mmCIF file of C-alpha atoms in Angstrom:
data_model
loop_
_atom_site.group_PDB
_atom_site.id
_atom_site.type_symbol
_atom_site.label_atom_id
_atom_site.label_comp_id
_atom_site.label_asym_id
_atom_site.label_seq_id
_atom_site.Cartn_x
_atom_site.Cartn_y
_atom_site.Cartn_z
ATOM 1 C CA MET A 1 118.392 188.050 -40.897
ATOM 2 C CA THR A 2 118.682 188.172 -37.324
ATOM 3 C CA ALA A 3 121.516 190.285 -35.719
ATOM 4 C CA PRO A 4 124.960 188.661 -35.697
ATOM 5 C CA HIS A 5 126.123 187.754 -32.153
ATOM 6 C CA LEU A 6 129.760 188.093 -31.173
ATOM 7 C CA LEU A 7 130.922 186.455 -27.951
ATOM 8 C CA VAL A 8 134.474 188.112 -26.893
ATOM 9 C CA CYS A 9 136.237 186.239 -24.374
ATOM 10 C CA LEU A 10 138.992 188.644 -22.886
ATOM 11 C CA SER A 11 141.957 187.857 -20.724
ATOM 12 C CA PRO A 12 141.971 189.765 -17.452
ATOM 13 C CA HIS A 13 145.818 189.471 -17.478
ATOM 14 C CA GLY A 14 146.543 193.138 -17.625
ATOM 15 C CA PHE A 15 144.672 195.624 -20.152
ATOM 16 C CA GLY A 16 146.774 194.734 -23.149
ATOM 17 C CA HIS A 17 144.215 191.977 -23.882
ATOM 18 C CA THR A 18 141.354 194.608 -23.971
ATOM 19 C CA ALA A 19 143.677 197.282 -25.693
ATOM 20 C CA GLN A 20 144.358 194.933 -28.597
ATOM 21 C CA THR A 21 140.639 193.704 -28.974
ATOM 22 C CA ALA A 22 138.460 196.809 -28.496
ATOM 23 C CA PRO A 23 139.769 198.769 -31.420
ATOM 24 C CA VAL A 24 138.895 195.899 -33.720
ATOM 25 C CA VAL A 25 135.650 194.733 -32.423
ATOM 26 C CA ASN A 26 134.685 198.825 -32.523
ATOM 27 C CA ALA A 27 135.962 198.690 -36.229
ATOM 28 C CA LEU A 28 133.976 195.467 -36.863
ATOM 29 C CA ARG A 29 130.726 197.345 -35.565
ATOM 30 C CA ARG A 30 130.960 200.172 -38.017
ATOM 31 C CA ARG A 31 131.072 197.206 -40.815
ATOM 32 C CA ILE A 32 128.112 195.406 -39.198
ATOM 33 C CA PRO A 33 126.181 197.950 -36.746
ATOM 34 C CA ALA A 34 123.429 195.560 -35.986
ATOM 35 C CA LEU A 35 126.377 193.295 -34.563
ATOM 36 C CA ARG A 36 125.251 192.053 -30.829
ATOM 37 C CA LEU A 37 128.166 191.818 -28.443
ATOM 38 C CA THR A 38 128.935 190.029 -25.388
ATOM 39 C CA LEU A 39 131.942 190.281 -23.456
ATOM 40 C CA ARG A 40 133.038 187.657 -21.033
ATOM 41 C CA THR A 41 135.641 188.717 -18.713
ATOM 42 C CA THR A 42 136.657 189.818 -15.159
ATOM 43 C CA VAL A 43 138.020 193.156 -16.605
ATOM 44 C CA ASP A 44 136.701 195.766 -14.722
ATOM 45 C CA PRO A 45 133.632 197.281 -16.184
ATOM 46 C CA ALA A 46 134.761 200.775 -16.098
ATOM 47 C CA VAL A 47 137.970 199.957 -18.117
ATOM 48 C CA LEU A 48 135.579 197.807 -20.779
ATOM 49 C CA ARG A 49 133.261 200.935 -21.196
ATOM 50 C CA ALA A 50 136.396 203.409 -21.724
ATOM 51 C CA PHE A 51 137.623 201.049 -24.766
ATOM 52 C CA PHE A 52 134.524 199.709 -26.188
ATOM 53 C CA ASP A 53 132.316 201.814 -28.227
ATOM 54 C CA GLY A 54 128.297 201.328 -27.866
ATOM 55 C CA ASP A 55 126.582 198.904 -25.661
ATOM 56 C CA PHE A 56 127.319 195.277 -25.087
ATOM 57 C CA ALA A 57 126.554 192.413 -22.481
ATOM 58 C CA LEU A 58 128.581 191.660 -20.010
ATOM 59 C CA ILE A 59 129.643 188.027 -18.431
ATOM 60 C CA PRO A 60 131.954 188.515 -15.383
ATOM 61 C CA GLU A 61 133.349 185.217 -15.972
ATOM 62 C CA ALA A 62 137.162 184.402 -16.307
ATOM 63 C CA THR A 63 138.044 181.753 -18.766
ATOM 64 C CA ASP A 64 141.882 182.156 -18.394
ATOM 65 C CA PHE A 65 144.378 183.286 -15.780
ATOM 66 C CA GLY A 66 147.620 183.851 -17.804
ATOM 67 C CA MET A 67 150.185 183.766 -15.424
ATOM 68 C CA LEU A 68 149.849 184.583 -11.442
ATOM 69 C CA MET A 69 151.606 187.887 -10.860
ATOM 70 C CA SER A 70 153.128 189.546 -7.760
ATOM 71 C CA SER A 71 153.415 192.789 -9.484
ATOM 72 C CA ALA A 72 153.566 194.242 -13.133
ATOM 73 C CA VAL A 73 156.956 192.505 -14.083
ATOM 74 C CA ASP A 74 157.025 189.451 -11.363
ATOM 75 C CA VAL A 75 155.483 186.186 -12.325
ATOM 76 C CA ARG A 76 154.768 183.491 -9.424
ATOM 77 C CA ILE A 77 156.133 180.740 -11.554
ATOM 78 C CA ALA A 78 155.461 177.952 -9.149
ATOM 79 C CA ASP A 79 151.957 179.489 -8.088
ATOM 80 C CA SER A 80 151.240 179.433 -11.849
ATOM 81 C CA ALA A 81 152.314 175.816 -12.626
ATOM 82 C CA ARG A 82 150.070 174.666 -10.046
ATOM 83 C CA ALA A 83 146.948 176.341 -11.009
ATOM 84 C CA TYR A 84 147.288 175.085 -14.670
ATOM 85 C CA ALA A 85 147.773 171.321 -12.989
ATOM 86 C CA ASP A 86 144.531 172.255 -11.579
ATOM 87 C CA TRP A 87 142.950 173.615 -14.691
ATOM 88 C CA HIS A 88 143.749 170.849 -16.627
ATOM 89 C CA ARG A 89 143.184 168.138 -14.433
ATOM 90 C CA ASP A 90 139.939 166.971 -16.192
ATOM 91 C CA TRP A 91 140.529 168.839 -19.138
ATOM 92 C CA PRO A 92 137.726 166.597 -21.167
ATOM 93 C CA ARG A 93 134.981 167.593 -18.570
ATOM 94 C CA ARG A 94 136.418 171.275 -18.480
ATOM 95 C CA VAL A 95 135.694 171.562 -22.365
ATOM 96 C CA ASP A 96 132.507 169.858 -22.118
ATOM 97 C CA GLU A 97 131.215 172.233 -19.586
ATOM 98 C CA GLU A 98 132.430 175.090 -21.789
ATOM 99 C CA ALA A 99 130.759 173.838 -24.701
ATOM 100 C CA ASP A 100 127.351 173.508 -22.818
ATOM 101 C CA ARG A 101 128.150 176.884 -21.907
ATOM 102 C CA LEU A 102 128.661 178.392 -25.334
ATOM 103 C CA THR A 103 125.217 176.457 -26.457
ATOM 104 C CA VAL A 104 123.149 178.541 -24.250
ATOM 105 C CA LEU A 105 124.850 181.491 -25.266
ATOM 106 C CA THR A 106 124.350 180.848 -28.955
ATOM 107 C CA PRO A 107 127.175 182.937 -30.633
ATOM 108 C CA ASP A 108 127.719 183.307 -34.371
ATOM 109 C CA LEU A 109 131.358 183.790 -33.283
ATOM 110 C CA VAL A 110 133.592 183.365 -30.340
ATOM 111 C CA LEU A 111 136.683 185.705 -30.475
ATOM 112 C CA CYS A 112 139.283 185.014 -27.608
ATOM 113 C CA ASN A 113 142.234 187.221 -26.618
ATOM 114 C CA VAL A 114 143.431 185.055 -25.540
ATOM 115 C CA PRO A 115 141.677 182.449 -23.510
ATOM 116 C CA TYR A 116 142.228 178.997 -25.096
ATOM 117 C CA LEU A 117 139.046 177.200 -23.327
ATOM 118 C CA PRO A 118 136.567 178.885 -25.268
ATOM 119 C CA LEU A 119 138.331 177.689 -28.357
ATOM 120 C CA ALA A 120 137.966 174.249 -27.424
ATOM 121 C CA GLY A 121 134.738 174.169 -26.193
ATOM 122 C CA ALA A 122 133.312 176.046 -29.491
ATOM 123 C CA GLN A 123 135.115 173.355 -31.570
ATOM 124 C CA ARG A 124 133.174 171.074 -29.226
ATOM 125 C CA ALA A 125 130.081 172.688 -29.498
ATOM 126 C CA ARG A 126 130.343 173.291 -33.389
ATOM 127 C CA PHE A 127 130.516 177.361 -33.172
ATOM 128 C CA GLU A 128 132.810 179.109 -35.308
ATOM 129 C CA SER A 129 135.893 180.856 -33.574
ATOM 130 C CA ALA A 130 138.982 182.972 -33.683
ATOM 131 C CA ALA A 131 141.820 184.244 -31.888
ATOM 132 C CA LEU A 132 143.430 187.338 -31.790
ATOM 133 C CA CYS A 133 146.649 188.084 -29.973
ATOM 134 C CA SER A 134 150.330 188.624 -29.994
ATOM 135 C CA LEU A 135 150.862 186.021 -27.657
ATOM 136 C CA ASN A 136 149.362 182.841 -26.712
ATOM 137 C CA TRP A 137 149.462 181.002 -23.145
ATOM 138 C CA ALA A 138 150.827 178.128 -24.737
ATOM 139 C CA ASP A 139 154.028 179.497 -25.423
ATOM 140 C CA ILE A 140 154.072 181.655 -22.350
ATOM 141 C CA TYR A 141 153.471 178.546 -20.004
ATOM 142 C CA SER A 142 156.287 176.574 -21.979
ATOM 143 C CA GLY A 143 158.610 179.535 -21.311
ATOM 144 C CA TYR A 144 158.061 179.183 -17.637
ATOM 145 C CA CYS A 145 156.870 175.459 -16.792
ATOM 146 C CA ARG A 146 158.391 173.275 -19.757
ATOM 147 C CA ASP A 147 160.764 171.165 -17.487
ATOM 148 C CA ARG A 148 157.621 170.032 -15.156
ATOM 149 C CA PRO A 149 156.546 166.847 -15.451
ATOM 150 C CA GLU A 150 152.993 167.857 -16.249
ATOM 151 C CA ALA A 151 154.025 170.189 -18.738
ATOM 152 C CA ALA A 152 154.019 168.400 -22.369
ATOM 153 C CA ALA A 153 150.331 167.211 -21.839
ATOM 154 C CA ILE A 154 149.249 170.457 -20.614
ATOM 155 C CA HIS A 155 150.997 172.165 -23.393
ATOM 156 C CA ALA A 156 149.689 169.904 -25.841
ATOM 157 C CA GLN A 157 145.933 170.650 -25.036
ATOM 158 C CA MET A 158 146.754 174.436 -24.889
ATOM 159 C CA LEU A 159 147.842 174.357 -28.594
ATOM 160 C CA GLU A 160 145.180 171.834 -29.780
ATOM 161 C CA ALA A 161 142.747 174.105 -28.431
ATOM 162 C CA TYR A 162 144.365 177.178 -30.168
ATOM 163 C CA ASN A 163 144.485 175.366 -33.535
ATOM 164 C CA ALA A 164 141.017 174.512 -33.310
ATOM 165 C CA ALA A 165 140.035 178.283 -34.326
ATOM 166 C CA ARG A 166 139.322 179.227 -37.640
ATOM 167 C CA VAL A 167 142.262 181.527 -37.535
ATOM 168 C CA PHE A 168 144.618 182.931 -35.090
ATOM 169 C CA ILE A 169 145.134 186.544 -35.839
ATOM 170 C CA GLN A 170 148.770 187.794 -34.949
ATOM 171 C CA PRO A 171 149.097 191.690 -34.679
ATOM 172 C CA GLN A 172 152.780 192.986 -35.043
ATOM 173 C CA PRO A 173 154.802 192.699 -32.782
ATOM 174 C CA ALA A 174 153.964 188.995 -32.189
ATOM 175 C CA MET A 175 155.722 186.104 -30.693
ATOM 176 C CA PRO A 176 156.668 183.523 -33.608
ATOM 177 C CA MET A 177 154.070 180.880 -32.571
ATOM 178 C CA HIS A 178 155.527 178.480 -34.696
ATOM 179 C CA ASP A 179 153.280 175.400 -33.304
ATOM 180 C CA LEU A 180 150.422 177.144 -34.509
ATOM 181 C CA ASN A 181 148.827 176.195 -37.934
ATOM 182 C CA ASN A 182 146.270 178.640 -38.501
ATOM 183 C CA ARG A 183 148.065 181.848 -37.272
ATOM 184 C CA SER A 184 147.726 185.012 -39.691
ATOM 185 C CA GLY A 185 149.957 188.223 -39.251
ATOM 186 C CA ILE A 186 148.857 191.392 -39.569
ATOM 187 C CA GLY A 187 149.646 195.013 -38.894
ATOM 188 C CA PRO A 188 149.633 196.533 -35.230
ATOM 189 C CA ILE A 189 146.563 197.642 -33.509
ATOM 190 C CA ALA A 190 146.812 200.789 -31.195
ATOM 191 C CA ARG A 191 144.388 203.599 -30.331
ATOM 192 C CA ILE A 192 145.473 206.750 -31.605
ATOM 193 C CA GLY A 193 145.325 209.913 -29.358
ATOM 194 C CA ARG A 194 144.894 213.470 -29.455
ATOM 195 C CA ASN A 195 147.779 215.658 -28.299
ATOM 196 C CA ARG A 196 145.758 218.056 -25.768
ATOM 197 C CA ARG A 197 149.450 219.361 -24.020
ATOM 198 C CA ASP A 198 147.956 222.579 -23.767
ATOM 199 C CA GLU A 199 144.862 221.667 -21.829
ATOM 200 C CA VAL A 200 146.896 219.384 -19.686
ATOM 201 C CA ALA A 201 149.109 221.992 -18.654
ATOM 202 C CA ARG A 202 146.557 224.479 -17.828
ATOM 203 C CA ARG A 203 144.423 221.722 -15.984
ATOM 204 C CA ILE A 204 147.717 220.844 -13.789
ATOM 205 C CA GLY A 205 149.201 224.484 -13.742
ATOM 206 C CA ALA A 206 152.557 223.517 -15.808
ATOM 207 C CA ASN A 207 154.359 225.800 -17.741
ATOM 208 C CA GLU A 208 154.495 225.302 -21.490
ATOM 209 C CA ASN A 209 157.838 224.211 -21.580
ATOM 210 C CA ASP A 210 157.464 221.775 -18.583
ATOM 211 C CA ARG A 211 158.401 217.981 -19.267
ATOM 212 C CA LEU A 212 155.471 215.748 -18.996
ATOM 213 C CA ILE A 213 156.158 211.861 -17.780
ATOM 214 C CA LEU A 214 153.369 209.759 -17.975
ATOM 215 C CA ILE A 215 154.152 206.396 -15.733
ATOM 216 C CA ALA A 216 151.543 203.594 -16.370
ATOM 217 C CA PRO A 217 152.542 199.761 -15.805
ATOM 218 C CA GLY A 218 149.624 198.787 -18.128
ATOM 219 C CA GLY A 219 146.664 197.379 -15.860
ATOM 220 C CA ILE A 220 148.604 195.276 -13.338
ATOM 221 C CA PRO A 221 149.475 196.740 -9.955
ATOM 222 C CA MET A 222 152.716 198.289 -9.323
ATOM 223 C CA PRO A 223 152.632 200.995 -6.992
ATOM 224 C CA ILE A 224 155.931 202.759 -6.578
ATOM 225 C CA ASP A 225 156.807 204.788 -3.567
ATOM 226 C CA MET A 226 157.723 208.023 -4.904
ATOM 227 C CA ALA A 227 158.748 209.867 -1.853
ATOM 228 C CA ARG A 228 162.174 209.381 -2.223
ATOM 229 C CA TRP A 229 162.113 210.585 -5.893
ATOM 230 C CA PRO A 230 163.990 213.890 -6.363
ATOM 231 C CA ARG A 231 162.153 216.911 -7.689
ATOM 232 C CA VAL A 232 163.616 217.865 -11.115
ATOM 233 C CA PRO A 233 162.952 221.642 -12.037
ATOM 234 C CA GLY A 234 160.156 221.577 -15.071
ATOM 235 C CA THR A 235 159.251 218.130 -14.646
ATOM 236 C CA ARG A 236 155.998 216.872 -13.926
ATOM 237 C CA TYR A 237 154.579 213.206 -13.352
ATOM 238 C CA LEU A 238 151.302 211.947 -14.683
ATOM 239 C CA VAL A 239 150.586 208.721 -12.305
ATOM 240 C CA GLU A 240 147.931 206.386 -11.226
ATOM 241 C CA ALA A 241 145.636 207.513 -8.725
ATOM 242 C CA ALA A 242 145.995 204.059 -6.968
ATOM 243 C CA TRP A 243 149.945 204.622 -6.190
ATOM 244 C CA ARG A 244 148.355 207.676 -3.785
ATOM 245 C CA SER A 245 151.716 209.723 -4.357
ATOM 246 C CA THR A 246 152.650 212.283 -2.040
ATOM 247 C CA HIS A 247 155.355 213.849 -4.229
ATOM 248 C CA PRO A 248 154.704 217.484 -4.965
ATOM 249 C CA ASP A 249 155.046 216.823 -8.841
ATOM 250 C CA THR A 250 152.682 214.309 -9.505
ATOM 251 C CA VAL A 251 149.068 214.648 -10.850
ATOM 252 C CA THR A 252 146.900 211.586 -11.405
ATOM 253 C CA ILE A 253 145.966 210.554 -14.512
ATOM 254 C CA GLN A 254 142.119 209.767 -13.578
ATOM 255 C CA SER A 255 141.993 213.777 -12.508
ATOM 256 C CA LEU A 256 142.716 214.930 -16.134
ATOM 257 C CA GLY A 257 139.316 213.279 -17.193
ATOM 258 C CA MET A 258 140.672 212.262 -20.624
ATOM 259 C CA PRO A 259 140.856 208.943 -22.681
ATOM 260 C CA PHE A 260 144.409 207.509 -22.030
ATOM 261 C CA PRO A 261 145.266 207.769 -25.551
ATOM 262 C CA ASP A 262 144.829 211.618 -25.207
ATOM 263 C CA VAL A 263 147.049 211.704 -22.362
ATOM 264 C CA LEU A 264 149.717 209.576 -23.660
ATOM 265 C CA ALA A 265 149.514 211.968 -27.038
ATOM 266 C CA SER A 266 150.175 214.763 -24.791
ATOM 267 C CA CYS A 267 153.220 213.909 -23.070
ATOM 268 C CA ASP A 268 157.017 213.812 -23.604
ATOM 269 C CA VAL A 269 157.784 210.509 -22.381
ATOM 270 C CA PHE A 270 156.011 207.312 -21.382
ATOM 271 C CA ILE A 271 157.450 204.790 -18.573
ATOM 272 C CA GLY A 272 156.248 201.285 -18.784
ATOM 273 C CA LYS A 273 156.874 197.837 -18.869
ATOM 274 C CA PRO A 274 157.000 195.795 -22.005
ATOM 275 C CA GLY A 275 153.391 194.792 -22.763
ATOM 276 C CA TYR A 276 151.698 194.753 -26.297
ATOM 277 C CA GLY A 277 149.399 197.824 -25.641
ATOM 278 C CA SER A 278 151.981 200.073 -24.102
ATOM 279 C CA PHE A 279 154.617 199.411 -26.819
ATOM 280 C CA ALA A 280 152.073 199.656 -29.698
ATOM 281 C CA GLU A 281 150.336 202.863 -28.540
ATOM 282 C CA ALA A 282 153.848 204.448 -27.920
ATOM 283 C CA ALA A 283 155.245 203.677 -31.476
ATOM 284 C CA CYS A 284 152.109 204.671 -33.212
ATOM 285 C CA ASN A 285 151.417 207.843 -31.157
ATOM 286 C CA GLY A 286 155.113 208.907 -31.464
ATOM 287 C CA ILE A 287 155.989 209.011 -27.864
ATOM 288 C CA PRO A 288 159.640 207.851 -26.936
ATOM 289 C CA MET A 289 159.580 205.215 -23.920
ATOM 290 C CA LEU A 290 161.551 204.252 -21.222
ATOM 291 C CA TYR A 291 160.861 200.515 -19.967
ATOM 292 C CA LEU A 292 161.402 198.318 -17.047
ATOM 293 C CA PRO A 293 162.423 194.888 -18.453
ATOM 294 C CA ARG A 294 160.351 191.841 -17.031
ATOM 295 C CA GLY A 295 163.295 189.894 -17.789
ATOM 296 C CA ASP A 296 162.300 186.240 -18.253
ATOM 297 C CA TRP A 297 158.827 187.277 -19.878
ATOM 298 C CA PRO A 298 158.993 185.021 -23.094
ATOM 299 C CA GLU A 299 157.040 187.912 -25.181
ATOM 300 C CA GLU A 300 159.715 190.806 -24.340
ATOM 301 C CA PRO A 301 162.243 189.993 -27.034
ATOM 302 C CA CYS A 302 159.946 190.431 -29.902
ATOM 303 C CA LEU A 303 158.132 193.489 -28.111
ATOM 304 C CA VAL A 304 161.506 195.281 -27.508
ATOM 305 C CA ASP A 305 163.195 194.301 -30.988
ATOM 306 C CA TRP A 306 160.115 195.867 -32.704
ATOM 307 C CA LEU A 307 159.917 199.212 -30.501
ATOM 308 C CA GLN A 308 163.672 199.671 -31.257
ATOM 309 C CA ARG A 309 162.925 199.419 -34.958
ATOM 310 C CA HIS A 310 159.772 201.786 -34.923
ATOM 311 C CA GLY A 311 160.261 203.889 -32.280
ATOM 312 C CA ARG A 312 162.503 205.228 -29.460
ATOM 313 C CA CYS A 313 162.965 203.251 -26.256
ATOM 314 C CA PHE A 314 165.673 202.564 -23.382
ATOM 315 C CA ALA A 315 165.500 200.101 -20.558
ATOM 316 C CA ILE A 316 165.865 201.497 -17.079
ATOM 317 C CA SER A 317 166.648 199.120 -13.898
ATOM 318 C CA ARG A 318 164.055 198.668 -11.325
ATOM 319 C CA ASN A 319 166.264 200.651 -8.921
ATOM 320 C CA GLN A 320 165.910 203.745 -11.179
ATOM 321 C CA LEU A 321 162.543 203.630 -11.188
ATOM 322 C CA GLU A 322 162.226 203.127 -7.522
ATOM 323 C CA ASP A 323 164.775 205.879 -6.899
ATOM 324 C CA GLY A 324 163.345 208.192 -9.534
ATOM 325 C CA ASP A 325 166.862 208.057 -11.335
ATOM 326 C CA PHE A 326 166.328 208.293 -14.808
ATOM 327 C CA THR A 327 166.815 211.859 -15.828
ATOM 328 C CA ALA A 328 169.732 211.176 -17.651
ATOM 329 C CA ALA A 329 167.978 208.428 -19.456
ATOM 330 C CA ILE A 330 165.194 210.492 -20.601
ATOM 331 C CA GLU A 331 167.902 213.327 -22.223
ATOM 332 C CA GLN A 332 169.386 210.116 -24.095
ATOM 333 C CA LEU A 333 165.822 209.179 -25.101
ATOM 334 C CA LEU A 334 164.822 212.596 -26.334
ATOM 335 C CA ALA A 335 168.077 213.097 -28.281
ATOM 336 C CA LEU A 336 167.314 209.861 -30.329
ATOM 337 C CA PRO A 337 166.238 210.591 -33.843
ATOM 338 C CA ILE A 338 162.472 210.489 -34.719
ATOM 339 C CA PRO A 339 161.252 207.818 -36.699
ATOM 340 C CA PRO A 340 158.279 208.002 -38.867
ATOM 341 C CA ARG A 341 155.000 206.833 -36.815
ATOM 342 C CA VAL A 342 153.679 203.374 -37.363
ATOM 343 C CA ALA A 343 150.223 203.365 -38.570
ATOM 344 C CA PRO A 344 147.665 200.828 -36.944
ATOM 345 C CA ALA A 345 147.065 199.037 -39.815
ATOM 346 C CA GLY A 346 145.970 195.661 -38.169
ATOM 347 C CA ILE A 347 142.521 197.423 -37.055
ATOM 348 C CA GLU A 348 141.233 197.168 -40.174
ATOM 349 C CA GLN A 349 142.917 194.155 -41.169
ATOM 350 C CA ALA A 350 141.315 192.129 -38.405
ATOM 351 C CA ALA A 351 138.047 193.796 -38.456
ATOM 352 C CA GLY A 352 137.872 192.574 -42.098
ATOM 353 C CA MET A 353 138.749 188.818 -41.421
ATOM 354 C CA LEU A 354 136.326 188.769 -38.896
ATOM 355 C CA ALA A 355 133.586 190.473 -40.810
ATOM 356 C CA ASP A 356 134.482 187.549 -43.590
ATOM 357 C CA ILE A 357 133.648 185.030 -40.928
ATOM 358 C CA LEU A 358 130.414 186.360 -39.707
ATOM 359 C CA THR A 359 128.887 187.009 -43.077
ATOM 360 C CA ASN A 360 129.999 183.804 -44.487
ATOM 361 C CA THR A 361 128.332 181.603 -41.657
#
């Protein structure tokens, strides 16, 4: 028997799609050690190597674009609508071309998080396919563009593609996705970090009682000018190197040389945006979170509701973040009762579902 070939198509819209998929694929490879893995995405290869265990082939192609963004929280709605109109202008031809592309790649299973074109192509070329995500682009697109004249036809094509998959696996917390007839709910997916607080403190010259604040917007650029942030005694900020912060109390995440889950598990507070990876990993690692609301992002209500029930979180405004004015919010956050940690049960659940497909085809 030849080694089964898994083709994973990943959205490059932030890191959440990669963060959801990699733990499942890593667990699947433990079940099927001979599994051959191909990743098809424009996510930075260095990021992929940090998330996925073992070797993989990389095809640097994007099969979706999600929504076009001007920052981690700001959607370019009109530009996105035009991009979708162009993407669907000759949809049957695009699906045929995708089917031909997949025929060359000859996967035993196409797994998408959460491009829909490969699912439509897999159906046309008669390959098995599955989707894994807490959202789908049909619901996101409809949330922003439903009133446009072309939206109904585009939305229908998106839903048809998603419904073509053998299963659409929904890790908690997920959007309802009532229009999908193949959805299957599972537990959360999150990486669990190792608390290396003492090591972090030594590396950055912090005292053992200093407060460590991790600030990470989840893979979509949103640099903050921290020059006007006040200095708060006993507080250190861990930020992305790309921010080029000159604030004297900042340290770059990259300088620590640690996996992100370990950095997260070593901090007192996490500041980010509503996104699956951020929220699930905060809850499963027991780290309280301040988040910057995205306002109109259709996935946000289910994420916030879930984290309020399973973790500790408060919203802060953009002005608070830009001014560094959130010390009082942190004090309120840390005063909340500590809930039991959520287990990332969805990892093995999803891996089992995909293993069943691979071993029964």
